[in-house]
Coordinates of N, CA and C in Angstrom, one line a residue:
C1 N 236.1 55.4 104.4 CA 237.0 54.2 104.2 C 236.8 53.2 105.3
F2 N 236.0 53.4 106.3 CA 235.8 52.4 107.4 C 234.5 51.7 107.3
E3 N 233.7 51.9 106.2 CA 232.4 51.3 106.2 C 232.3 49.8 106.1
A4 N 233.4 49.2 105.6 CA 233.3 47.7 105.5 C 234.0 47.0 106.7
I5 N 234.6 47.8 107.6 CA 235.3 47.3 108.7 C 234.3 47.1 109.9
K6 N 234.3 45.9 110.4 CA 233.5 45.6 111.6 C 234.3 45.9 112.8
T7 N 235.6 45.4 112.9 CA 236.4 45.6 114.1 C 237.8 45.8 113.7
L8 N 238.5 46.5 114.6 CA 240.0 46.6 114.6 C 240.5 45.6 115.5
D9 N 241.5 44.9 115.1 CA 242.2 43.9 116.0 C 243.2 44.8 116.8
M10 N 243.0 44.9 118.1 CA 243.8 45.7 119.0 C 244.6 44.8 120.0
R11 N 245.7 45.3 120.4 CA 246.5 44.7 121.4 C 247.2 45.7 122.3
E12 N 247.5 45.4 123.5 CA 248.2 46.3 124.4 C 249.7 46.4 124.0
A13 N 250.2 47.6 124.1 CA 251.6 47.8 123.7 C 252.2 49.0 124.5
A14 N 253.5 49.1 124.6 CA 254.1 50.2 125.2 C 254.7 51.1 124.1
H15 N 254.4 52.4 124.2 CA 254.9 53.4 123.3 C 255.4 54.6 124.1
G16 N 256.7 54.8 124.0 CA 257.4 55.9 124.7 C 257.2 55.7 126.2
G17 N 257.3 54.5 126.7 CA 257.2 54.3 128.2 C 255.8 54.3 128.7
K18 N 254.8 54.5 127.9 CA 253.4 54.5 128.3 C 252.7 53.3 127.7
R19 N 251.8 52.7 128.4 CA 251.1 51.5 127.9 C 249.8 52.1 127.2
G20 N 249.5 51.4 126.1 CA 248.3 51.8 125.3 C 247.9 50.7 124.4
L21 N 247.1 51.0 123.5 CA 246.6 50.1 122.5 C 247.2 50.4 121.1
E22 N 247.3 49.3 120.3 CA 247.7 49.5 118.9 C 246.8 48.6 118.1
A23 N 246.5 49.1 116.9 CA 245.8 48.3 115.9 C 246.8 47.4 115.1
V24 N 246.4 46.1 115.0 CA 247.3 45.2 114.3 C 246.6 44.6 113.1
G25 N 245.3 44.8 112.9 CA 244.6 44.1 111.8 C 243.2 44.7 111.7
I26 N 242.5 44.4 110.6 CA 241.2 44.8 110.3 C 240.3 43.6 110.0
Q27 N 239.1 43.6 110.4 CA 238.2 42.5 110.1 C 236.9 43.1 109.5
A28 N 236.5 42.5 108.4 CA 235.3 42.9 107.7 C 234.0 42.3 108.4
V29 N 232.9 42.7 108.0 CA 231.6 42.2 108.4 C 231.5 40.7 108.1
D30 N 232.1 40.3 107.0 CA 232.0 38.8 106.6 C 233.1 38.0 107.2
K31 N 233.8 38.6 108.2 CA 234.9 37.9 109.0 C 236.2 37.8 108.2
E32 N 236.3 38.4 107.1 CA 237.6 38.4 106.3 C 238.6 39.3 107.1
Y33 N 239.8 38.8 107.3 CA 240.8 39.5 108.2 C 242.0 39.8 107.3
V34 N 242.5 41.1 107.5 CA 243.7 41.5 106.9 C 244.6 42.1 108.0
P35 N 245.8 41.5 108.2 CA 246.7 42.1 109.2 C 247.4 43.3 108.6
L36 N 247.5 44.4 109.5 CA 248.2 45.6 109.0 C 249.7 45.3 108.9
S37 N 250.3 45.9 107.9 CA 251.8 45.7 107.7 C 252.6 46.2 108.9
A38 N 252.1 47.2 109.6 CA 252.8 47.7 110.8 C 251.8 48.1 111.8
P39 N 252.0 47.8 113.1 CA 251.0 48.2 114.1 C 250.8 49.7 114.1
V40 N 249.6 50.2 114.5 CA 249.3 51.6 114.5 C 249.0 51.9 116.0
A41 N 249.7 52.9 116.6 CA 249.4 53.3 117.9 C 248.1 54.0 118.0
C42 N 247.3 53.7 119.0 CA 245.9 54.2 119.1 C 245.8 54.9 120.4
G43 N 246.5 56.0 120.5 CA 246.4 56.8 121.8 C 246.3 58.3 121.4
G44 N 245.8 59.1 122.3 CA 245.6 60.5 122.1 C 244.2 60.7 121.5
P45 N 244.1 61.9 120.8 CA 242.8 62.3 120.2 C 242.4 61.2 119.2
V46 N 241.1 60.8 119.2 CA 240.6 59.8 118.3 C 240.8 60.2 116.9
E47 N 240.6 61.4 116.5 CA 240.8 61.8 115.1 C 242.2 61.6 114.6
S48 N 243.2 61.8 115.5 CA 244.6 61.6 115.1 C 244.9 60.1 114.9
W49 N 244.5 59.2 115.8 CA 244.9 57.8 115.6 C 244.0 57.2 114.5
L50 N 242.8 57.7 114.3 CA 242.0 57.1 113.2 C 242.6 57.5 111.8
L51 N 243.2 58.7 111.7 CA 243.9 59.0 110.5 C 245.1 58.1 110.3
A52 N 245.8 57.8 111.4 CA 246.9 56.9 111.4 C 246.5 55.5 111.0
V53 N 245.3 55.0 111.5 CA 244.8 53.7 111.1 C 244.5 53.7 109.6
E54 N 243.8 54.8 109.1 CA 243.5 54.9 107.7 C 244.8 54.8 106.8
K55 N 245.8 55.5 107.2 CA 247.1 55.5 106.5 C 247.7 54.1 106.5
G56 N 247.6 53.4 107.7 CA 248.1 52.1 107.8 C 247.3 51.1 106.9
M57 N 246.0 51.3 106.8 CA 245.2 50.4 105.9 C 245.6 50.7 104.5
V58 N 245.7 51.9 104.1 CA 246.1 52.2 102.7 C 247.4 51.7 102.3
D59 N 248.4 51.9 103.2 CA 249.7 51.3 103.0 C 249.7 49.8 102.9
T60 N 249.0 49.2 103.8 CA 248.9 47.7 103.8 C 248.3 47.2 102.6
L61 N 247.1 47.7 102.2 CA 246.4 47.2 101.1 C 247.1 47.5 99.7
A62 N 247.8 48.6 99.7 CA 248.6 48.9 98.4 C 249.7 47.9 98.3
G63 N 250.4 47.6 99.3 CA 251.5 46.6 99.3 C 250.9 45.2 99.0
L64 N 249.8 44.8 99.6 CA 249.2 43.5 99.4 C 248.6 43.4 98.0
L65 N 248.1 44.5 97.4 CA 247.5 44.5 96.1 C 248.6 44.2 95.1
F66 N 249.8 44.8 95.2 CA 250.9 44.5 94.3 C 251.3 43.0 94.4
R67 N 251.4 42.5 95.6 CA 251.7 41.0 95.8 C 250.6 40.1 95.2
C68 N 249.3 40.5 95.5 CA 248.2 39.7 95.0 C 248.2 39.6 93.5
Y69 N 248.4 40.8 92.8 CA 248.5 40.8 91.4 C 249.6 39.9 90.8
A70 N 250.8 40.0 91.5 CA 251.9 39.2 91.0 C 251.6 37.7 91.2
E71 N 251.0 37.4 92.4 CA 250.7 36.0 92.7 C 249.7 35.4 91.7
M72 N 248.8 36.3 91.3 CA 247.7 35.9 90.4 C 248.3 35.2 89.1
K73 N 249.4 35.7 88.6 CA 250.0 35.1 87.4 C 250.7 33.8 87.7
K74 N 251.0 33.5 88.9 CA 251.8 32.3 89.2 C 250.9 31.1 89.7
A75 N 249.9 31.5 90.5 CA 249.1 30.4 91.2 C 247.9 30.0 90.3
K76 N 247.3 28.9 90.6 CA 246.1 28.5 90.0 C 245.0 29.4 90.6
R77 N 244.0 29.8 89.8 CA 243.0 30.8 90.2 C 242.3 30.3 91.4
E78 N 242.0 29.1 91.5 CA 241.2 28.6 92.7 C 242.0 28.8 94.0
K79 N 243.3 28.5 94.0 CA 244.1 28.7 95.2 C 244.3 30.2 95.5
W80 N 244.5 30.9 94.4 CA 244.7 32.3 94.5 C 243.5 33.0 95.2
I81 N 242.3 32.7 94.8 CA 241.1 33.3 95.4 C 241.0 32.9 96.8
R82 N 241.3 31.7 97.2 CA 241.3 31.3 98.6 C 242.3 32.0 99.5
D83 N 243.5 32.3 98.9 CA 244.6 32.9 99.6 C 244.5 34.4 99.9
W84 N 243.7 35.1 99.1 CA 243.7 36.5 99.2 C 242.4 37.1 99.6
A85 N 242.4 38.2 100.2 CA 241.2 38.9 100.7 C 240.3 39.3 99.4
G86 N 239.0 39.3 99.6 CA 238.1 39.6 98.5 C 238.4 40.9 97.8
M87 N 238.6 41.9 98.6 CA 238.8 43.3 98.0 C 240.0 43.3 97.2
L88 N 241.1 42.5 97.6 CA 242.3 42.5 96.8 C 242.1 41.7 95.5
S89 N 241.5 40.5 95.6 CA 241.3 39.7 94.5 C 240.4 40.4 93.4
L90 N 239.4 41.1 93.9 CA 238.5 41.9 92.9 C 239.4 43.0 92.2
A91 N 240.2 43.7 93.0 CA 241.0 44.8 92.4 C 242.0 44.2 91.4
A92 N 242.7 43.2 91.9 CA 243.7 42.6 91.0 C 243.1 42.0 89.8
G93 N 241.9 41.4 89.9 CA 241.3 40.8 88.7 C 240.9 41.9 87.7
Q94 N 240.5 43.1 88.2 CA 240.2 44.2 87.3 C 241.4 44.8 86.6
I95 N 242.5 44.8 87.4 CA 243.8 45.2 86.8 C 244.2 44.3 85.7
A96 N 244.1 43.0 85.9 CA 244.5 42.0 84.9 C 243.6 42.1 83.7
W97 N 242.3 42.3 83.9 CA 241.3 42.4 82.8 C 241.6 43.6 82.0
T98 N 241.9 44.7 82.6 CA 242.3 45.9 81.9 C 243.5 45.8 81.1
A99 N 244.5 45.2 81.7 CA 245.8 44.9 81.0 C 245.6 44.0 79.8
E100 N 244.8 43.0 79.9 CA 244.6 42.0 78.8 C 243.9 42.7 77.7
C101 N 242.9 43.5 78.0 CA 242.1 44.2 77.0 C 243.0 45.2 76.3
T102 N 243.8 46.0 77.0 CA 244.7 47.0 76.5 C 245.7 46.3 75.5
K103 N 246.2 45.2 76.0 CA 247.2 44.4 75.2 C 246.5 44.0 73.8
A104 N 245.3 43.5 73.9 CA 244.6 43.0 72.7 C 244.3 44.2 71.8
L105 N 243.9 45.3 72.3 CA 243.7 46.5 71.5 C 244.9 47.0 70.8
H106 N 246.0 46.9 71.5 CA 247.3 47.3 70.9 C 247.7 46.3 69.8
L107 N 247.5 45.1 70.0 CA 247.8 44.0 69.0 C 246.9 44.2 67.8
M108 N 245.6 44.6 68.0 CA 244.7 44.8 66.9 C 245.2 46.0 66.1
A109 N 245.7 47.0 66.7 CA 246.2 48.2 66.0 C 247.4 47.9 65.2
E110 N 248.2 46.9 65.7 CA 249.4 46.4 64.9 C 249.0 45.4 63.8
G111 N 247.8 45.1 63.7 CA 247.4 44.2 62.6 C 247.1 42.8 62.9
H112 N 247.1 42.5 64.2 CA 246.7 41.1 64.7 C 245.2 41.0 64.8
K113 N 244.6 40.5 63.7 CA 243.1 40.6 63.7 C 242.4 39.7 64.7
T114 N 243.1 38.7 65.2 CA 242.4 37.8 66.1 C 242.7 38.1 67.6
A115 N 243.4 39.1 67.9 CA 243.8 39.4 69.3 C 242.6 39.6 70.2
M116 N 241.5 40.3 69.8 CA 240.4 40.4 70.7 C 239.6 39.1 70.8
R117 N 239.6 38.3 69.8 CA 238.9 37.0 69.9 C 239.7 36.1 70.9
Q118 N 241.0 36.1 70.8 CA 241.8 35.3 71.7 C 241.6 35.8 73.2
A119 N 241.6 37.1 73.4 CA 241.3 37.7 74.7 C 240.0 37.2 75.2
R120 N 239.0 37.2 74.3 CA 237.6 36.8 74.7 C 237.6 35.3 75.1
K121 N 238.4 34.5 74.4 CA 238.5 33.1 74.7 C 239.1 32.9 76.1
K122 N 240.1 33.7 76.4 CA 240.8 33.6 77.7 C 239.8 34.0 78.8
Q123 N 239.0 35.1 78.6 CA 238.1 35.5 79.6 C 236.9 34.5 79.8
T124 N 236.5 33.9 78.7 CA 235.4 32.9 78.8 C 235.9 31.7 79.6
S125 N 237.2 31.3 79.3 CA 237.7 30.2 80.1 C 237.8 30.5 81.6
L126 N 238.1 31.7 81.9 CA 238.2 32.2 83.3 C 236.8 32.1 83.9
L127 N 235.8 32.6 83.2 CA 234.4 32.6 83.7 C 233.9 31.1 83.9
N128 N 234.3 30.2 83.0 CA 233.9 28.8 83.2 C 234.5 28.2 84.4
K129 N 235.8 28.6 84.7 CA 236.5 28.1 85.9 C 235.8 28.6 87.2
L130 N 235.4 29.9 87.1 CA 234.7 30.5 88.3 C 233.4 29.9 88.5
C131 N 232.6 29.6 87.4 CA 231.3 28.9 87.5 C 231.5 27.5 88.1
D132 N 232.6 26.8 87.7 CA 232.8 25.5 88.3 C 233.1 25.6 89.8
M133 N 233.9 26.6 90.1 CA 234.2 26.8 91.6 C 232.9 27.1 92.4
V134 N 232.0 27.9 91.8 CA 230.7 28.1 92.5 C 229.9 26.9 92.7
R135 N 230.0 26.0 91.7 CA 229.2 24.7 91.8 C 229.9 23.7 92.7
G136 N 231.1 24.0 93.1 CA 231.9 23.0 93.9 C 231.7 23.3 95.4
N137 N 232.6 22.6 96.1 CA 232.5 22.7 97.6 C 233.3 23.9 98.1
L138 N 232.7 25.0 98.5 CA 233.3 26.1 99.0 C 232.8 26.5 100.3
G139 N 233.6 27.1 101.1 CA 233.1 27.7 102.4 C 232.3 29.0 102.1
S140 N 231.7 29.5 103.1 CA 230.8 30.7 102.9 C 231.6 31.9 102.4
L141 N 232.7 32.2 103.0 CA 233.5 33.3 102.6 C 234.1 33.2 101.2
D142 N 234.6 32.0 100.9 CA 235.2 31.8 99.5 C 234.1 31.8 98.5
R143 N 232.9 31.3 98.8 CA 231.7 31.4 97.9 C 231.4 32.8 97.6
K144 N 231.3 33.7 98.6 CA 231.0 35.1 98.4 C 232.1 35.7 97.5
K145 N 233.3 35.4 97.8 CA 234.4 36.0 96.9 C 234.2 35.6 95.5
V146 N 234.0 34.3 95.2 CA 233.9 33.8 93.9 C 232.7 34.4 93.2
V147 N 231.6 34.5 93.9 CA 230.4 35.1 93.3 C 230.6 36.5 92.9
N148 N 231.2 37.3 93.8 CA 231.5 38.7 93.5 C 232.5 38.8 92.4
I149 N 233.5 38.0 92.3 CA 234.5 38.1 91.2 C 233.8 37.7 89.9
L150 N 233.0 36.7 89.9 CA 232.2 36.3 88.8 C 231.3 37.4 88.3
T151 N 230.6 38.0 89.2 CA 229.7 39.1 88.8 C 230.4 40.2 88.1
V152 N 231.5 40.6 88.7 CA 232.3 41.7 88.2 C 232.9 41.4 86.8
E153 N 233.4 40.1 86.7 CA 234.0 39.7 85.4 C 232.9 39.6 84.3
V154 N 231.7 39.1 84.6 CA 230.7 39.1 83.6 C 230.3 40.5 83.2
H155 N 230.2 41.4 84.1 CA 229.8 42.8 83.7 C 230.9 43.5 83.0
S156 N 232.2 43.1 83.2 CA 233.3 43.7 82.5 C 233.2 43.4 81.0
R157 N 232.6 42.3 80.7 CA 232.5 41.9 79.3 C 231.6 42.7 78.5
E158 N 230.6 43.4 79.2 CA 229.6 44.1 78.5 C 230.1 45.4 77.8

């Protein structure tokens, strides 16, 4: 679970009257940063505090994924992609794609013959927006995120 992490953002802190370090965020190789929802004490045996960091990452990302998915429905896609970490936007996008396909399949089963066609139109519109974003003026990190999302969305259609 640590393979995409380049560094832990550490700071000095006091725990139980002792000074030590705590992890407050994670940074990926591409410089994408995610602050942990709660600091993690990094003292004692390394295997103990690395397990605590792992739990902190999982808890943080689970909470952020829920918020990311909820925000996806409210914000414009371009702003949403810029505001959220790549791993979260990829996961939320796949959740949304699965939900839309499932909804279309249920509607088809209920007799709505055009449900899949409408879902495909919506997905094609999203792909076109993502293509426009790639052609536009993006920073390096945002461009990587959009290209990755676009790649996953295209392959989801197959």
